[in-house]
Coordinates of C-alpha atoms and ligand atoms in Angstrom, one line a residue:
X85 CA 21.4 -85.5 -32.7
X86 CA 24.1 -83.0 -32.0
X87 CA 27.0 -82.6 -34.5
X88 CA 30.2 -83.9 -33.4
X89 CA 32.1 -81.6 -31.3
X90 CA 35.1 -81.3 -33.8
X91 CA 32.5 -80.0 -36.6
X92 CA 31.1 -77.5 -34.4
X93 CA 31.1 -74.0 -35.6
X94 CA 29.9 -72.0 -32.7
X95 CA 29.7 -68.7 -34.4
X96 CA 27.3 -69.6 -37.2
X97 CA 24.2 -71.5 -37.7
X98 CA 22.1 -72.3 -40.4
X99 CA 18.6 -70.1 -40.5
X100 CA 15.6 -70.3 -42.7
X101 CA 13.7 -67.2 -43.0
X102 CA 10.3 -69.2 -43.8
X103 CA 9.0 -70.1 -40.4
X104 CA 6.9 -73.0 -41.9
X105 CA 10.0 -74.6 -43.2
X106 CA 12.7 -73.5 -40.5
X107 CA 14.1 -75.3 -37.4
X108 CA 14.8 -73.7 -34.2
X109 CA 18.4 -72.8 -33.5
X110 CA 20.9 -75.3 -32.3
X111 CA 20.8 -76.0 -28.6
X112 CA 24.6 -75.0 -28.4
X113 CA 23.3 -71.4 -28.8
X114 CA 21.9 -71.9 -25.3
X115 CA 24.6 -74.1 -23.8
X116 CA 27.9 -72.9 -25.1
X117 CA 30.0 -70.2 -23.4
X118 CA 31.3 -69.1 -26.5
X119 CA 27.9 -68.0 -27.8
X120 CA 27.7 -65.4 -25.0
X121 CA 31.0 -64.1 -25.8
X122 CA 29.9 -63.6 -29.3
X123 CA 26.5 -62.1 -28.1
X124 CA 28.1 -59.8 -25.7
X125 CA 30.1 -58.1 -28.8
X126 CA 27.7 -58.4 -31.7
X127 CA 24.4 -58.2 -30.0
X128 CA 24.4 -56.6 -26.5
X129 CA 27.3 -54.3 -27.9
X130 CA 25.4 -53.0 -30.6
X131 CA 21.6 -52.8 -29.3
X132 CA 19.9 -50.3 -27.3
X133 CA 19.9 -51.4 -23.5
X134 CA 17.3 -50.4 -20.9
X135 CA 19.7 -49.3 -17.9
X136 CA 17.7 -46.8 -16.0
X137 CA 15.1 -44.1 -15.4
X138 CA 14.8 -40.4 -16.1
X139 CA 13.7 -39.7 -12.5
X140 CA 17.3 -40.9 -11.4
X141 CA 19.1 -38.1 -13.5
X142 CA 16.1 -35.5 -13.2
X143 CA 18.6 -32.8 -12.0
X144 CA 22.0 -31.6 -13.4
X145 CA 24.7 -33.5 -11.9
X146 CA 22.9 -36.4 -10.8
X147 CA 24.2 -39.6 -12.1
X148 CA 23.8 -43.5 -12.1
X149 CA 26.1 -46.5 -13.4
X150 CA 24.9 -49.7 -15.1
X151 CA 26.6 -52.5 -16.6
X152 CA 26.1 -53.7 -20.0
X153 CA 27.7 -57.3 -20.3
X154 CA 31.2 -56.6 -19.0
X155 CA 31.1 -52.7 -19.7
X156 CA 30.5 -50.4 -17.2
X157 CA 29.1 -46.9 -18.2
X158 CA 27.8 -43.9 -16.5
X159 CA 24.6 -41.9 -17.2
X160 CA 24.3 -38.4 -16.1
X161 CA 22.4 -35.0 -16.4
X162 CA 24.5 -32.2 -17.6
X163 CA 22.2 -29.1 -17.5
X164 CA 19.4 -30.2 -19.6
X165 CA 21.4 -32.8 -21.5
X166 CA 21.4 -36.5 -20.8
X167 CA 24.7 -37.9 -21.4
X168 CA 26.4 -41.2 -21.0
X169 CA 30.2 -42.5 -20.9
X170 CA 32.3 -45.4 -20.4
X171 CA 32.9 -45.5 -16.7
X172 CA 36.6 -45.6 -17.4
X173 CA 39.3 -43.1 -16.6
X174 CA 41.5 -42.1 -19.3
X175 CA 44.5 -42.4 -17.1
X176 CA 44.8 -46.0 -16.2
X177 CA 41.1 -47.4 -16.5
X178 CA 39.7 -46.6 -12.8
X179 CA 36.2 -46.0 -12.3
X180 CA 35.0 -42.3 -12.6
X181 CA 31.6 -43.0 -10.8
X182 CA 30.2 -45.4 -8.5
X183 CA 26.5 -46.3 -7.6
X184 CA 24.5 -43.1 -7.9
X185 CA 24.4 -40.0 -6.8
X186 CA 24.6 -36.0 -7.5
X187 CA 28.0 -34.3 -8.1
X188 CA 29.2 -31.4 -10.4
X189 CA 32.2 -33.3 -11.5
X190 CA 33.5 -37.0 -11.6
X191 CA 36.4 -37.9 -9.8
X192 CA 38.4 -41.1 -10.6
X193 CA 38.6 -43.3 -7.5
X194 CA 42.2 -44.3 -8.3
X195 CA 44.4 -41.3 -8.7
X196 CA 41.8 -38.5 -8.7
X197 CA 41.6 -37.2 -12.2
X198 CA 38.5 -35.0 -12.4
X199 CA 36.4 -34.8 -15.3
X200 CA 33.3 -32.2 -16.1
X201 CA 29.9 -33.7 -16.7
X202 CA 30.4 -33.2 -20.3
X203 CA 33.2 -35.9 -20.2
X204 CA 36.1 -33.1 -20.3
X205 CA 39.1 -33.6 -18.2
X206 CA 39.4 -30.7 -15.8
X207 CA 42.3 -31.5 -13.5
X208 CA 45.1 -34.3 -13.1
X209 CA 47.2 -33.9 -10.2
X210 CA 51.2 -34.3 -10.4
X211 CA 51.1 -34.5 -14.1
X212 CA 53.2 -31.4 -14.8
X213 CA 56.6 -33.4 -15.4
X214 CA 54.8 -35.2 -18.2
X215 CA 56.0 -34.1 -21.4
X216 CA 53.1 -32.4 -23.8
X217 CA 50.3 -33.7 -21.2
X218 CA 47.5 -31.1 -21.5
X219 CA 44.1 -32.2 -19.8
X220 CA 42.2 -30.4 -22.7
X221 CA 43.3 -33.4 -25.0
X222 CA 41.3 -35.8 -22.8
X223 CA 37.5 -36.6 -22.8
X224 CA 35.7 -39.6 -21.7
X225 CA 34.5 -41.9 -24.1
X226 CA 30.9 -41.2 -24.8
X227 CA 28.3 -43.8 -25.4
X228 CA 24.7 -43.1 -27.1
X229 CA 22.1 -42.6 -24.5
X230 CA 18.3 -41.7 -25.3
X231 CA 15.0 -41.5 -23.3
X232 CA 11.6 -43.1 -24.2
X233 CA 9.1 -41.8 -21.5
X234 CA 10.7 -42.7 -18.1
X235 CA 13.0 -45.3 -19.7
X236 CA 16.6 -44.6 -20.4
X237 CA 18.4 -46.7 -22.9
X238 CA 22.4 -46.7 -23.8
X239 CA 23.9 -48.0 -26.8
X240 CA 27.5 -48.9 -26.8
X241 CA 28.0 -48.8 -30.6
X242 CA 28.5 -45.0 -31.8
X243 CA 27.6 -46.1 -35.3
X244 CA 24.2 -47.6 -34.1
X245 CA 20.9 -46.1 -35.6
X246 CA 19.2 -43.9 -33.0
X247 CA 16.7 -45.2 -30.6
X248 CA 13.9 -43.4 -32.2
X249 CA 14.9 -45.6 -35.6
X250 CA 14.8 -48.9 -33.4
X251 CA 11.5 -48.0 -31.7
X252 CA 9.8 -47.3 -35.0
X253 CA 6.1 -46.2 -34.4
X254 CA 5.9 -47.8 -30.7
X255 CA 5.8 -44.2 -29.2
X256 CA 2.2 -43.4 -31.4
X257 CA 1.2 -46.9 -30.8
X258 CA 1.5 -46.9 -27.1
X259 CA 0.6 -43.0 -26.7
X260 CA -3.1 -44.0 -25.7
X261 CA -1.5 -45.4 -22.7
X262 CA 0.3 -42.4 -21.5
X263 CA 3.5 -44.0 -21.2
X264 CA 5.2 -40.7 -20.8
X265 CA 3.2 -40.1 -17.7
X266 CA 4.1 -43.2 -15.9
X267 CA 6.1 -42.9 -12.5
X268 CA 8.2 -45.8 -11.0
X269 CA 6.5 -47.8 -8.5
X270 CA 8.7 -50.9 -7.7
X271 CA 11.1 -53.5 -8.9
X272 CA 11.4 -57.2 -8.4
X273 CA 14.3 -59.6 -9.7
X274 CA 14.9 -63.3 -10.1
X275 CA 18.0 -65.3 -10.8
X276 CA 17.1 -68.1 -13.1
X277 CA 19.3 -71.0 -14.1
X278 CA 18.7 -70.9 -18.0
X279 CA 20.2 -69.0 -20.7
X280 CA 18.7 -65.7 -21.4
X281 CA 17.2 -66.7 -24.7
X282 CA 15.2 -69.7 -23.2
X283 CA 13.3 -67.0 -21.1
X284 CA 12.9 -64.6 -23.9
X285 CA 11.9 -67.3 -26.5
X286 CA 9.2 -68.3 -23.7
X287 CA 7.9 -64.6 -23.4
X288 CA 7.7 -64.4 -27.2
X289 CA 5.0 -67.0 -27.7
X290 CA 1.4 -67.7 -26.1
X291 CA 1.7 -71.3 -27.3
X292 CA 2.4 -72.5 -23.9
X293 CA -0.3 -70.5 -22.2
X294 CA -2.9 -73.4 -22.1
X295 CA -0.6 -75.8 -20.5
X296 CA 2.0 -73.8 -18.1
X297 CA -0.6 -71.0 -17.1
X298 CA -4.2 -72.4 -16.6
X299 CA -5.0 -69.5 -14.7
X300 CA -4.1 -67.0 -17.1
X301 CA -5.6 -69.1 -19.7
X302 CA -8.9 -68.7 -18.1
X303 CA -8.6 -64.7 -18.4
X304 CA -7.6 -64.4 -22.0
X305 CA -9.1 -65.1 -25.3
X306 CA -6.6 -67.6 -26.5
X307 CA -7.9 -67.8 -30.0
X308 CA -7.6 -64.1 -30.7
X309 CA -4.1 -64.2 -29.3
X310 CA -1.8 -62.7 -32.2
X311 CA 1.9 -61.5 -32.4
X312 CA 3.0 -58.8 -34.8
X313 CA 6.7 -58.8 -35.9
X314 CA 8.3 -55.7 -36.7
X315 CA 11.7 -54.8 -37.7
X316 CA 13.4 -54.6 -34.5
X317 CA 10.6 -55.6 -32.0
X318 CA 7.3 -57.3 -31.9
X319 CA 3.9 -56.7 -30.4
X320 CA 1.7 -59.4 -28.7
X321 CA -1.8 -59.1 -28.5
X322 CA -3.7 -61.1 -25.8
X323 CA -7.3 -59.8 -25.3
X324 CA -9.3 -60.8 -22.4
X325 CA -12.3 -63.1 -22.8
X326 CA -15.3 -61.6 -23.7
X327 CA -17.4 -63.0 -21.0
X328 CA -16.2 -63.8 -17.4
X329 CA -15.1 -67.2 -16.6
X330 CA -17.9 -69.7 -15.4
X331 CA -19.9 -69.0 -12.1
X332 CA -17.3 -70.1 -9.3
X333 CA -14.5 -69.5 -11.3
X334 CA -11.8 -67.0 -10.3
X335 CA -12.7 -63.3 -10.4
X336 CA -11.3 -61.2 -13.2
X337 CA -7.6 -60.1 -12.3
X338 CA -7.4 -57.2 -14.6
X339 CA -10.1 -54.7 -15.2
X340 CA -10.6 -54.3 -18.8
X341 CA -10.6 -50.6 -20.3
X342 CA -13.9 -49.4 -21.3
X343 CA -12.9 -48.9 -25.0
X344 CA -10.8 -51.2 -27.3
X345 CA -7.5 -52.8 -26.4
X346 CA -6.6 -53.3 -22.9
X347 CA -2.8 -54.0 -23.1
X348 CA 0.0 -54.2 -25.4
X349 CA 3.1 -56.4 -24.9
X350 CA 6.0 -55.1 -26.7
X351 CA 9.1 -56.9 -27.0
X352 CA 12.4 -54.8 -27.9
X353 CA 15.4 -57.0 -29.6
X354 CA 17.2 -58.4 -27.9
X355 CA 16.0 -58.5 -24.0
X356 CA 13.6 -55.8 -23.1
X357 CA 9.6 -56.4 -22.5
X358 CA 7.5 -53.4 -22.2
X359 CA 3.9 -54.4 -21.2
X360 CA 1.6 -51.5 -21.1
X361 CA -1.8 -51.5 -19.7
X362 CA -4.3 -48.2 -19.1
X363 CA -2.5 -46.6 -16.2
X364 CA 0.1 -49.1 -15.6
X365 CA 3.1 -50.4 -17.1
X366 CA 5.9 -53.2 -16.5
X367 CA 9.2 -53.4 -17.9
X368 CA 11.0 -56.8 -18.0
X369 CA 14.8 -56.6 -18.8
X370 CA 16.7 -60.3 -19.1
X371 CA 20.4 -59.9 -18.4
X372 CA 22.8 -62.8 -19.4
X373 CA 24.8 -63.8 -15.9
X374 CA 26.9 -66.5 -17.6
X375 CA 25.6 -68.6 -20.4
X376 CA 23.4 -70.8 -18.3
X377 CA 22.0 -68.2 -16.0
X378 CA 20.2 -65.0 -16.4
X379 CA 18.6 -62.1 -14.0
X380 CA 15.3 -61.1 -14.9
X381 CA 14.4 -57.6 -13.8
X382 CA 10.7 -56.4 -13.3
X383 CA 10.0 -52.8 -12.8
X384 CA 6.5 -51.4 -12.3
X385 CA 5.3 -47.9 -13.2
X386 CA 1.8 -46.3 -12.9
X387 CA 0.1 -43.0 -14.1
X388 CA -1.1 -42.8 -10.3
X389 CA 1.6 -44.6 -8.0
X390 CA 0.1 -45.9 -4.9
X391 CA 1.5 -44.7 -1.5
X392 CA 3.0 -48.1 -0.7
X393 CA 2.7 -50.7 -3.2
X394 CA 3.5 -53.5 -0.4
X395 CA 0.3 -52.6 1.4
X396 CA -1.9 -51.4 -1.6
X397 CA -4.7 -53.8 -2.1
X398 CA -5.0 -53.5 -5.6
X399 CA -1.0 -53.7 -6.2
X400 CA -0.6 -56.6 -3.9
X401 CA -3.3 -58.6 -6.0
X402 CA -1.5 -57.6 -9.1
X403 CA 1.8 -58.4 -8.0
X404 CA 0.7 -61.8 -6.8
X405 CA -0.8 -62.9 -10.0
X406 CA 2.3 -61.8 -11.7
X407 CA 4.3 -63.9 -9.5
X408 CA 2.2 -67.0 -10.0
X409 CA 2.7 -66.6 -13.9
X410 CA 6.4 -65.9 -13.4
X411 CA 7.0 -68.9 -11.0
X412 CA 5.1 -71.0 -13.9
X413 CA 7.5 -69.6 -16.5
X414 CA 10.7 -70.2 -14.4
X415 CA 9.9 -73.9 -13.7
X416 CA 9.5 -74.7 -17.3
X417 CA 12.4 -72.3 -18.3
X418 CA 15.0 -74.4 -16.1
X419 CA 13.7 -77.6 -17.2
X420 CA 14.1 -76.7 -20.8
X421 CA 17.7 -75.4 -20.0
X422 CA 18.5 -78.8 -18.7
X423 CA 17.1 -80.6 -21.6
X424 CA 19.0 -78.3 -24.1
X425 CA 22.3 -79.9 -22.6
X426 CA 21.2 -83.4 -23.4
X427 CA 22.8 -85.3 -26.2
X428 CA 19.4 -86.3 -27.2
X429 CA 18.2 -82.7 -28.5
X430 CA 19.5 -80.2 -30.7
X431 CA 17.0 -78.6 -33.1
X432 CA 13.2 -78.5 -33.3
X433 CA 10.4 -77.0 -35.5
X434 CA 8.3 -73.9 -34.9
X435 CA 4.6 -73.9 -35.0
X436 CA 4.0 -71.5 -37.9
X437 CA 0.6 -70.4 -36.3
X438 CA 1.7 -69.8 -32.7
X439 CA 5.5 -68.9 -32.7
X440 CA 6.3 -66.2 -35.1
X441 CA 7.4 -64.0 -32.1
X442 CA 10.1 -66.8 -31.4
X443 CA 11.2 -67.2 -35.1
X444 CA 11.4 -63.4 -35.5
X445 CA 13.8 -63.3 -32.3
X446 CA 16.0 -65.8 -33.8
X447 CA 16.1 -64.3 -37.2
X448 CA 17.4 -61.2 -35.7
X449 CA 19.9 -62.9 -33.6
X450 CA 21.1 -64.8 -36.7
X451 CA 21.2 -61.6 -38.4
X452 CA 23.4 -59.7 -35.8
X453 CA 25.6 -62.9 -35.0
Ligands
FES595 S1 43.0 -44.3 -13.1 FE1 41.9 -42.7 -12.9 S2 43.1 -41.2 -12.0 FE2 44.5 -42.8 -12.3
FE2_596 FE1 4.6 -67.7 -19.6

């Protein structure tokens, strides 16, 4: 049962590092709005967030804006440098950029203060009577920005370790899938009535596959499914079945590569999934939209993009299968969120065999909170 409301300490929960003895995190982590405030500051405010793509800022002056929690940022190309700033004018907090585009300066949309692409204030109209005011004293507040292949990440915390430290050896492990060469194909998003962590938990285990995803279960070798936790990320291996399904069964949906591993499923703490296949890749980003809702954004990439994914036979089949799996996941996630609000449930236990990835996520969450 839940602890009494008066005894709640929303900012803290006990957590056991040994999965064999651990209980899952308390239900209030998924249902209490205070947790999201804390997560915005300590999790989303300190980790690398996937915000866009290198093709959006290929040329000097190209920019795009993005939101991380309540923070608005702008990412741009200045010559060959990739830069990121808080999208906040130093005058009275107007926005210096809107949407995306290409400009050689950023002009605030309130009183027109104008900044160079390196953040330096160039011009501020009608400030000559303001004592001691010098434009050269003002520079937009930077954020850390870095790219991995076509993906651009931002970290709001100037003291956070660089993206490369966070990614560890993912670039080497994923090198055989040629992530660097992948080009953007399409995007799809869903708003789901569950806390962002319900969706992430669900992604991090294959334990639910036999029950929730019968058609996926036919494709993969469930016995060989494994999860490898690393410092800030985990990797799931879900090999395809060695033999096709029984006669009359579904045709194989993915074409296995001739050699070795067909796919790698990375999760980057806290909210990014990177699914890499031969010649194809998919990112999933889980964005909190309040404490009981999230937006899940899928973006597909390919080494050989189709002319039009909406009419390409291979892509329509691939997206239809992805949609089928996603619909099954959404249904169970929404039911779980509803039940997490019940007085009848607070914490459960982990399968030490099958929920290593979920336990690893919760231990990182505990560490950051
Ligand atoms: S707030 Fe930007 S110019 Fe006034
Ligand atoms: Fe699933």
